[in-house]
CSV table of C-alpha atoms (C1' of nucleotides) in Angstrom, one decimal:
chain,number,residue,atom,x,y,z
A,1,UNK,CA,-19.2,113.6,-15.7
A,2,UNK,CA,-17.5,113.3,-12.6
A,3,UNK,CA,-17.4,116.0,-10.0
A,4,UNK,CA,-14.3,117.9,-9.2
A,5,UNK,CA,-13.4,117.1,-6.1
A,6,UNK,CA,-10.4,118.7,-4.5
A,7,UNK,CA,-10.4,122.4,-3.7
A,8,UNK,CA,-9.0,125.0,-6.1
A,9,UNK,CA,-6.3,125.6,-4.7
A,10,UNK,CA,-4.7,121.8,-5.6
A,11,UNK,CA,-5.7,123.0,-9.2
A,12,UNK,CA,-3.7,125.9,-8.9
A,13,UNK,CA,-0.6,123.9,-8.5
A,14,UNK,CA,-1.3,121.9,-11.4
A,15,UNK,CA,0.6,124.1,-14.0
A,16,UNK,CA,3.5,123.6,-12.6
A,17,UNK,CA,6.3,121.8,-13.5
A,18,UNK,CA,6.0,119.6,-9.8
A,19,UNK,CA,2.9,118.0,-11.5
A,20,UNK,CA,4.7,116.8,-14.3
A,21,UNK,CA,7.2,114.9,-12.3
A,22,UNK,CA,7.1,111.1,-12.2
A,23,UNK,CA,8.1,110.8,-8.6
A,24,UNK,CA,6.2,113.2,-7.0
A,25,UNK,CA,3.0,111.9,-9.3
A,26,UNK,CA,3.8,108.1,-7.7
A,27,UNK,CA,4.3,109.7,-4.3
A,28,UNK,CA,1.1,110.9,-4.7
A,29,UNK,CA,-0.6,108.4,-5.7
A,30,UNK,CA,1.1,106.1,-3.5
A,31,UNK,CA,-0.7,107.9,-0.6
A,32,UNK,CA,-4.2,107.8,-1.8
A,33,UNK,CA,-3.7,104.0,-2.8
A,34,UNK,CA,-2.6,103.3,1.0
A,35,UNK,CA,-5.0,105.0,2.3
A,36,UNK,CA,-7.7,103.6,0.4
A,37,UNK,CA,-6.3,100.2,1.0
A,38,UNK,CA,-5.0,100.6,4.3
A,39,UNK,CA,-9.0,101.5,5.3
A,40,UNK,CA,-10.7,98.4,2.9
A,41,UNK,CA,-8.1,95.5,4.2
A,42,UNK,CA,-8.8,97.4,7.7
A,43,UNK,CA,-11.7,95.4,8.1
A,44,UNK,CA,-9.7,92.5,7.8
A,45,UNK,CA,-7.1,93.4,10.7
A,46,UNK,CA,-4.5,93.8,7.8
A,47,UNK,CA,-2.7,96.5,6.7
A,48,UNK,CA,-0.6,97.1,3.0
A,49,UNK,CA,2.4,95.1,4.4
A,50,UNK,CA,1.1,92.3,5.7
A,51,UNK,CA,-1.8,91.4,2.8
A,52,UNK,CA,1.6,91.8,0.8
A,53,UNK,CA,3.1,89.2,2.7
A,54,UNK,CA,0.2,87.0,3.4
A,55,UNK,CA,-0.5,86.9,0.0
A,56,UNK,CA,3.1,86.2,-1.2
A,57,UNK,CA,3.2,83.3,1.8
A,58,UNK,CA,-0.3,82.0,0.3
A,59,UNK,CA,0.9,81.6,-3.2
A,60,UNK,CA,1.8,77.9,-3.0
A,61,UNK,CA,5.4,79.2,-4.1
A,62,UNK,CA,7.2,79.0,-0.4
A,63,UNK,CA,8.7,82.2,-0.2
A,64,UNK,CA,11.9,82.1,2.2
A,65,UNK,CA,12.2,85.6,4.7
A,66,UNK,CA,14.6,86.7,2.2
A,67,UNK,CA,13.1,86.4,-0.8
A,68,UNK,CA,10.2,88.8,0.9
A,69,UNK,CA,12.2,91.0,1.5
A,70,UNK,CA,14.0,91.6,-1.5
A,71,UNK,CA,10.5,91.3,-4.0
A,72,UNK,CA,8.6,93.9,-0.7
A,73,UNK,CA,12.0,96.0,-1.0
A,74,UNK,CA,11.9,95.6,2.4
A,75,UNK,CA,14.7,95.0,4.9
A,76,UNK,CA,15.0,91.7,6.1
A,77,UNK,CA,14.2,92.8,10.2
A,78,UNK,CA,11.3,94.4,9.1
A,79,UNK,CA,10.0,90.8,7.7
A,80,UNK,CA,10.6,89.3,11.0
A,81,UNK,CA,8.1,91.3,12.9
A,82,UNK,CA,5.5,91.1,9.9
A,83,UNK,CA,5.8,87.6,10.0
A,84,UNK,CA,5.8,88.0,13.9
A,85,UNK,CA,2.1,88.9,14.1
A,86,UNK,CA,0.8,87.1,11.4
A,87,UNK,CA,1.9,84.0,13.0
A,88,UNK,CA,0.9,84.9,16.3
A,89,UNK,CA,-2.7,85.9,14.4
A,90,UNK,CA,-2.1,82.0,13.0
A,91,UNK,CA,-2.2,83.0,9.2
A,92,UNK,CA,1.5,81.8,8.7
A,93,UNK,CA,3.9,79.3,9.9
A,94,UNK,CA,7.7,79.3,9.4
A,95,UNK,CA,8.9,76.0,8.4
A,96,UNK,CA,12.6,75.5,8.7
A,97,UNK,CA,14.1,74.9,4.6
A,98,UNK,CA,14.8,70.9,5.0
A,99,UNK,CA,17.7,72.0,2.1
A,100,UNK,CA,19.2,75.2,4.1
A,101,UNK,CA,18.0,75.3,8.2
A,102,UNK,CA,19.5,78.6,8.3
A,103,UNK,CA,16.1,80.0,5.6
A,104,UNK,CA,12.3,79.8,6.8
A,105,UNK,CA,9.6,79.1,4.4
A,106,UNK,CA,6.9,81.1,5.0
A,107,UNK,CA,3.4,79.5,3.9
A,108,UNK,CA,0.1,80.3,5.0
A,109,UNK,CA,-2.6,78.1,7.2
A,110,UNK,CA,-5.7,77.2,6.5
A,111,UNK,CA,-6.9,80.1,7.8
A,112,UNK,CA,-4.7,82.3,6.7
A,113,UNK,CA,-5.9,81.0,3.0
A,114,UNK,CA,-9.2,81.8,3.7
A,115,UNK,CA,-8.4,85.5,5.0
A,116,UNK,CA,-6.6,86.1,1.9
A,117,UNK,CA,-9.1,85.8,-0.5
A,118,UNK,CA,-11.3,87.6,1.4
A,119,UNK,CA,-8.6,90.3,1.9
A,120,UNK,CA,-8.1,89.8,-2.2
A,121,UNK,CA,-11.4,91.3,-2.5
A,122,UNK,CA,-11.1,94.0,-0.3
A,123,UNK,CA,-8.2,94.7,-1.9
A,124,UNK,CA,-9.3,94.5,-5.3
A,125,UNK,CA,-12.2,97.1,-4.3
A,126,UNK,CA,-9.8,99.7,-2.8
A,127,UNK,CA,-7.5,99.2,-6.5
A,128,UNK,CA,-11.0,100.0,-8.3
A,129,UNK,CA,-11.7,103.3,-5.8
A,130,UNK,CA,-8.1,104.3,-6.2
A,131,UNK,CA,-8.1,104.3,-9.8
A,132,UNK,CA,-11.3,105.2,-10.9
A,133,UNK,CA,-11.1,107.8,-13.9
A,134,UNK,CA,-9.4,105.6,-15.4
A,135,UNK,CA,-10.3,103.4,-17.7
A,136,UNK,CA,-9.7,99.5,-17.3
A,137,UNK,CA,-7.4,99.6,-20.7
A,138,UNK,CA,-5.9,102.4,-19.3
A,139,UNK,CA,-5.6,100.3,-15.8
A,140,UNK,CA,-3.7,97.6,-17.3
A,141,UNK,CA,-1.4,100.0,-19.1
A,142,UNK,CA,-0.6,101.6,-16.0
A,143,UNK,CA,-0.3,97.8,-14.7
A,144,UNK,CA,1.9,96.9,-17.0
A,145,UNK,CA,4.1,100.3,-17.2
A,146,UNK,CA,4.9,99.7,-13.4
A,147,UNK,CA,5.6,96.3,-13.6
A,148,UNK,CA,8.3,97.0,-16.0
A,149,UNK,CA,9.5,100.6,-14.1
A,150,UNK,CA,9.0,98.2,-10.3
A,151,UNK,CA,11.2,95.5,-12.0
A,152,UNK,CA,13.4,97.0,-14.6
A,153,UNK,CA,15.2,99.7,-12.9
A,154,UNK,CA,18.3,98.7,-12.8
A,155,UNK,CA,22.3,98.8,-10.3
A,156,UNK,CA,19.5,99.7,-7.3
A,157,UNK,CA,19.5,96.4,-5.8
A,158,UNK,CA,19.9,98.0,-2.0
A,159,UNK,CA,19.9,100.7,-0.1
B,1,UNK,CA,20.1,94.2,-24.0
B,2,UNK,CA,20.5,95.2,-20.1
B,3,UNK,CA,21.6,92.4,-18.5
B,4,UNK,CA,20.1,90.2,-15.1
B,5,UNK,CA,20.1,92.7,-12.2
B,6,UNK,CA,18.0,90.8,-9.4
B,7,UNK,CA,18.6,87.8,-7.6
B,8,UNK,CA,16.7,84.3,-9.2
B,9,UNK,CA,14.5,85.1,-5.6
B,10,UNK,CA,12.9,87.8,-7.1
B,11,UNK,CA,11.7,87.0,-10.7
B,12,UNK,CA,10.7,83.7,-8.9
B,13,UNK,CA,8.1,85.9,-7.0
B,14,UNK,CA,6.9,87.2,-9.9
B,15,UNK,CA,4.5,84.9,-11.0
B,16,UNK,CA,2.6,85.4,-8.0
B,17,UNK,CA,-0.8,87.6,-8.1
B,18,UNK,CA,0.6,90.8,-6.1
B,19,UNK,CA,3.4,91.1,-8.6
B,20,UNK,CA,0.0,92.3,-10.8
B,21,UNK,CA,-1.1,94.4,-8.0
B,22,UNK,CA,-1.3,98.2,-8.5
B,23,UNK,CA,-0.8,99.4,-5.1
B,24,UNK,CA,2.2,96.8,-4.7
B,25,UNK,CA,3.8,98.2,-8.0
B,26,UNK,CA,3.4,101.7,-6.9
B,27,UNK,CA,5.2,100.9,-3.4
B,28,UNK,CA,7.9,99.4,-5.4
B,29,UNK,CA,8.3,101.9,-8.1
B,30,UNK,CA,7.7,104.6,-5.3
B,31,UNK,CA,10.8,102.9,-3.0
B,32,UNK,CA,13.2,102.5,-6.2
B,33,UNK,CA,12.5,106.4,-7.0
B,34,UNK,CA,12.9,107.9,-3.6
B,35,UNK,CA,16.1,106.2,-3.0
B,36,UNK,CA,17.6,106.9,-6.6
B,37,UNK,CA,15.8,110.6,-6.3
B,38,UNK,CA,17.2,111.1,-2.7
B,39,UNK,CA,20.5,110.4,-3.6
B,40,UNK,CA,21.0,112.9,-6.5
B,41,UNK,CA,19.3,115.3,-4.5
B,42,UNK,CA,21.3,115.1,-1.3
B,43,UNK,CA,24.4,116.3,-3.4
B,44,UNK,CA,22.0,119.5,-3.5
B,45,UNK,CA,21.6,119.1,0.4
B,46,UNK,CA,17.8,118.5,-0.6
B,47,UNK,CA,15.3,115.5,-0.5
B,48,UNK,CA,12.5,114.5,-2.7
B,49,UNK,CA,10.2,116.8,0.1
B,50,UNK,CA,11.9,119.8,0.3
B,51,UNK,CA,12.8,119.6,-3.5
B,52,UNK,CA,9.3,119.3,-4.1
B,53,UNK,CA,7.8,122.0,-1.5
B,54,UNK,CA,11.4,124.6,-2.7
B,55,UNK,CA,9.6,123.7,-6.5
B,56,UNK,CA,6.6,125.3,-6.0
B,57,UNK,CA,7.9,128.0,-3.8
B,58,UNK,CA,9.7,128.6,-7.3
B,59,UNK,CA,6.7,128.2,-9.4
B,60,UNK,CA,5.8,132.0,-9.4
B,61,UNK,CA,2.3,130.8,-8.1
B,62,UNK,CA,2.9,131.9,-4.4
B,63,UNK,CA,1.1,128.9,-2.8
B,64,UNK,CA,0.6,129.2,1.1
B,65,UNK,CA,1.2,126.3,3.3
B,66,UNK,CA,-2.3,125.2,3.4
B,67,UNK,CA,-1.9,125.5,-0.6
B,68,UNK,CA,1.8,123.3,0.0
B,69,UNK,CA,-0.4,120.7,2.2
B,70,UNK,CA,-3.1,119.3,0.1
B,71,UNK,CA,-0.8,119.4,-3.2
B,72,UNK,CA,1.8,117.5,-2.0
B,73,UNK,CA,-0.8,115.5,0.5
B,74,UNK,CA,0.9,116.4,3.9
B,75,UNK,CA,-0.1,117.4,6.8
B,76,UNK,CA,0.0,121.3,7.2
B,77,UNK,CA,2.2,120.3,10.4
B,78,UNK,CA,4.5,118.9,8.4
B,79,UNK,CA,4.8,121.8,5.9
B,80,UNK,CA,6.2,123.7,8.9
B,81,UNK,CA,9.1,121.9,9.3
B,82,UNK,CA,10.1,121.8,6.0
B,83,UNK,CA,9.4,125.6,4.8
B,84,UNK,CA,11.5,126.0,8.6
B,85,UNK,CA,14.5,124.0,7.0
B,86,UNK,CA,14.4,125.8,3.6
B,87,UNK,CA,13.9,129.4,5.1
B,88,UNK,CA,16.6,129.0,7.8
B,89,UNK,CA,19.1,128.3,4.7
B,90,UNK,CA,18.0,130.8,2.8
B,91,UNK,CA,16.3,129.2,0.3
B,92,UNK,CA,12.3,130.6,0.8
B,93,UNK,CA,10.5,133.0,2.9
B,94,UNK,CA,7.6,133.2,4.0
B,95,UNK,CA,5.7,136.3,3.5
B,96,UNK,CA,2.2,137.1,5.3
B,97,UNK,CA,-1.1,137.6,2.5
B,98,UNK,CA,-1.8,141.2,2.4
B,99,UNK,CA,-5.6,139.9,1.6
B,100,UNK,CA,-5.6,137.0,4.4
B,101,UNK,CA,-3.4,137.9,7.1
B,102,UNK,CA,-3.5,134.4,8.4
B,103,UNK,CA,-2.1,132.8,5.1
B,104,UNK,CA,2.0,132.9,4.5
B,105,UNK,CA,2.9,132.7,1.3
B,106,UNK,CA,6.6,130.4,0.6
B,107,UNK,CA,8.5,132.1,-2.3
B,108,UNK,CA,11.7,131.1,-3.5
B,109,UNK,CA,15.0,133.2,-2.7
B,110,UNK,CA,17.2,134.2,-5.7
B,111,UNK,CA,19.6,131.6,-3.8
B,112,UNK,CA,16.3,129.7,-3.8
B,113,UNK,CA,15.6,130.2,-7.6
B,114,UNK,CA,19.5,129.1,-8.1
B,115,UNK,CA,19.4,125.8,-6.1
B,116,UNK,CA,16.3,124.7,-7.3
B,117,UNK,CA,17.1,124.9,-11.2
B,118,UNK,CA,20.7,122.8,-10.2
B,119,UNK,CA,18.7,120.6,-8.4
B,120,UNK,CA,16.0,119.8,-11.0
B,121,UNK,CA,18.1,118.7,-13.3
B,122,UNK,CA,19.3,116.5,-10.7
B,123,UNK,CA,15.8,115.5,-10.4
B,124,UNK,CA,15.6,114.8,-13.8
B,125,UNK,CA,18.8,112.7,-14.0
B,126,UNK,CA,16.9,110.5,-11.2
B,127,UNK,CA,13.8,109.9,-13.5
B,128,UNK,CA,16.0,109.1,-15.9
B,129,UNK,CA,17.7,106.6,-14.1
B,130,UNK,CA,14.9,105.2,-12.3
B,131,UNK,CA,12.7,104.4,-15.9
B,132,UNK,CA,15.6,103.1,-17.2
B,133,UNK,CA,13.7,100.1,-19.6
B,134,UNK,CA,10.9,102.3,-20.4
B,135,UNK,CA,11.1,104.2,-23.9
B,136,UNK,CA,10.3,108.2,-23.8
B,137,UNK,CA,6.7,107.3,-25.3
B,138,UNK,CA,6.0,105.2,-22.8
B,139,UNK,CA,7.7,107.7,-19.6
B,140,UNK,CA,5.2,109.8,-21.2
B,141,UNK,CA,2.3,107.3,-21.0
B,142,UNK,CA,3.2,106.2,-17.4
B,143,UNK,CA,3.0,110.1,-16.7
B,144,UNK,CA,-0.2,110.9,-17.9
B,145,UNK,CA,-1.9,108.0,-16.2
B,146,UNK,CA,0.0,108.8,-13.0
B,147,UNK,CA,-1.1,112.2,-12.9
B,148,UNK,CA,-4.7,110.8,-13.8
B,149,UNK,CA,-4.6,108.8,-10.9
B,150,UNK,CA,-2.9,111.0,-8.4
B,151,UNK,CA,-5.7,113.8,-9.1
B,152,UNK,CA,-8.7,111.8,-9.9
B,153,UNK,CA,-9.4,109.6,-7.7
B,154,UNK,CA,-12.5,111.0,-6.0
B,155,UNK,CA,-13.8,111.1,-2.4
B,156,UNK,CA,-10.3,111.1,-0.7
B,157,UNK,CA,-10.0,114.4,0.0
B,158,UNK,CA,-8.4,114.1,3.2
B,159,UNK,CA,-8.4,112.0,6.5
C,1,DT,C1',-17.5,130.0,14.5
C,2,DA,C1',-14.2,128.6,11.2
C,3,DT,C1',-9.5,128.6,9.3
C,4,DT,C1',-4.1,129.2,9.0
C,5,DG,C1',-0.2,128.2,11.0
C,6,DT,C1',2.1,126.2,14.9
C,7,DT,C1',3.5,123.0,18.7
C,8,DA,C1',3.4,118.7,20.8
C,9,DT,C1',2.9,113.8,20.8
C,10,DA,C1',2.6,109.2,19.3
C,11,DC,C1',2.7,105.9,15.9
C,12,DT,C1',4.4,103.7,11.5
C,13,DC,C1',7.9,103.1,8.4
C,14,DT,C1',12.8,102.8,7.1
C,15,DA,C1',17.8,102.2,7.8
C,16,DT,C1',22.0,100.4,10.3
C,17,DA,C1',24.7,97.6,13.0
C,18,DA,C1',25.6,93.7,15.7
C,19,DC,C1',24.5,89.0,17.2
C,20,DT,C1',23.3,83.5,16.5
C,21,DA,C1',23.0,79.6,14.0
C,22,DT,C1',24.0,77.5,10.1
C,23,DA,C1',26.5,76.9,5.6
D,1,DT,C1',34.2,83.4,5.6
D,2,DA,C1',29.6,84.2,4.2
D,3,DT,C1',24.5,84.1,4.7
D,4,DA,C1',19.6,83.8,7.0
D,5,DG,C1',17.2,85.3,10.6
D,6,DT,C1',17.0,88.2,14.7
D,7,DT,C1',17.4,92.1,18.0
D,8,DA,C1',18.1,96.7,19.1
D,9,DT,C1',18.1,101.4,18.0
D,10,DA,C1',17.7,105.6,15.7
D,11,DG,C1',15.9,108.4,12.2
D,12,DA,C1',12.3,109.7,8.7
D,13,DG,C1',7.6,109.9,7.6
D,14,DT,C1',2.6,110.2,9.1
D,15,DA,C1',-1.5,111.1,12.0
D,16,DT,C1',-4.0,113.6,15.7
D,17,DA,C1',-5.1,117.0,18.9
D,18,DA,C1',-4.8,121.5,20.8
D,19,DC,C1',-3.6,126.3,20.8
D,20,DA,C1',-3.0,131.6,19.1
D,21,DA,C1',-3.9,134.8,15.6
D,22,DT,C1',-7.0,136.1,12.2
D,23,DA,C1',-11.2,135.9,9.4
DNA sequence: TATTGTTATACTCTATAACTATA
DNA sequence: TATAGTTATAGAGTATAACAATA
């Protein structure tokens, strides 16, 4: 069996009705999960947002600025200084939309390909740390449960 | 059925391999939540933080701040600001630990007590609203996995 | 010596408004 | 008139170190 592994008094807390409650469990394990990712893509000189966007500019799908910023939830100025260092890192180039000059495609280089599935790995080794005690069934339920709450959660299309 | 609530943009994006990512879903779900959760909380004059630290105040469980910290995985610093908000409204105390003189103990007000059942049903409203498009069986699911993951996940104890 | 709470500081992330160039 | 990207700025959240009181 696995060890326990946070003090008692975090076990303490565990009967209450805090630790039933969707959004502070996510919270929570949104900050272990960056952590553990932020250290693993680390060794990559990435960090959560930008794998997110290098991986997203990677795809073959040519995302415009926008579009990353509305699948990242992000606001659009924050994708300008993402995109900021990972061109200036050469992993991405903005190409000006031939059918709209006023969008940038992002798409990743050559080298920018090849960081990202390195960074894949990494990635996929801090998602196996973060989740371990679960099973991989139970993975891909949790997978697909998010996908549906990330997606499905409707009238908040903004801030 | 619920209609088409994001832009073409977006469910283009989904094909991609992040949109299967754990730690992207959970930064997505997690951004969704807080905003929905924020906003029927600030009618309380609260925030998803000080709801969740004036919660366990009202537990009955008397957790100290270092207690507060590593449950809701802040920094004690950051404890101090937020019991400092609550206990300047009225809302918690602190009280010193007869047993460890250096400990304070946060316990809920009867003003306290009175906010925080209002306000959980706020709460409640938000969850509500933000799994919109997932059935009660599978809230339920998503919950037990999250609280799996946001208390098992070994080795992370702290920075 | 070690721990709790505290203060101070810096850094990251998020939110808002205004500007430019294109449409 | 509206939209994509950009700049600037402020606020919220997070991380680190040092200190006083207590153990």
């Amino acid at each position: 069996m696995s060890e326990r592994v946070w003090s008692s008094s975090v076990d303490r807390l565990m009967a209450t009705d805090l630790a039933r409650d969707v959004e502070f469990l996510n919270a929570r394990t949104r900050v272990i999960g960056t952590v553990i990712t932020n250290r693993h893509l680390g060794d990559h000189g990435l960090r959560v947002r930008s794998y997110s966007v290098l991986s997203l500019a990677c795809s073959g799908l040519r995302p415009t600025q926008r579009e990353l910023a509305e699948f990242l939830r992000l606001d659009p100025s924050q994708i300008v200084s993402i995109v900021d260092d990972l061109e200036s890192s050469g992993l991405v180039v903005r190409e000006t939309d031939s059918t709209d000059r006023r969008s940038k495609v992002i798409v990743g280089t050559s080298h920018g390909a090849r960081l990202h599935r390195e960074a894949s790995r990494a990635a996929a080794r801090a998602e196996d740390e973060a989740l371990a005690g679960l099973t991989t069934d139970e993975r891909d339920t949790l997978r697909e449960l998010l996908h549906r709450a990330a997606f499905a959660s409707a009238g908040e299309s903004a801030r």
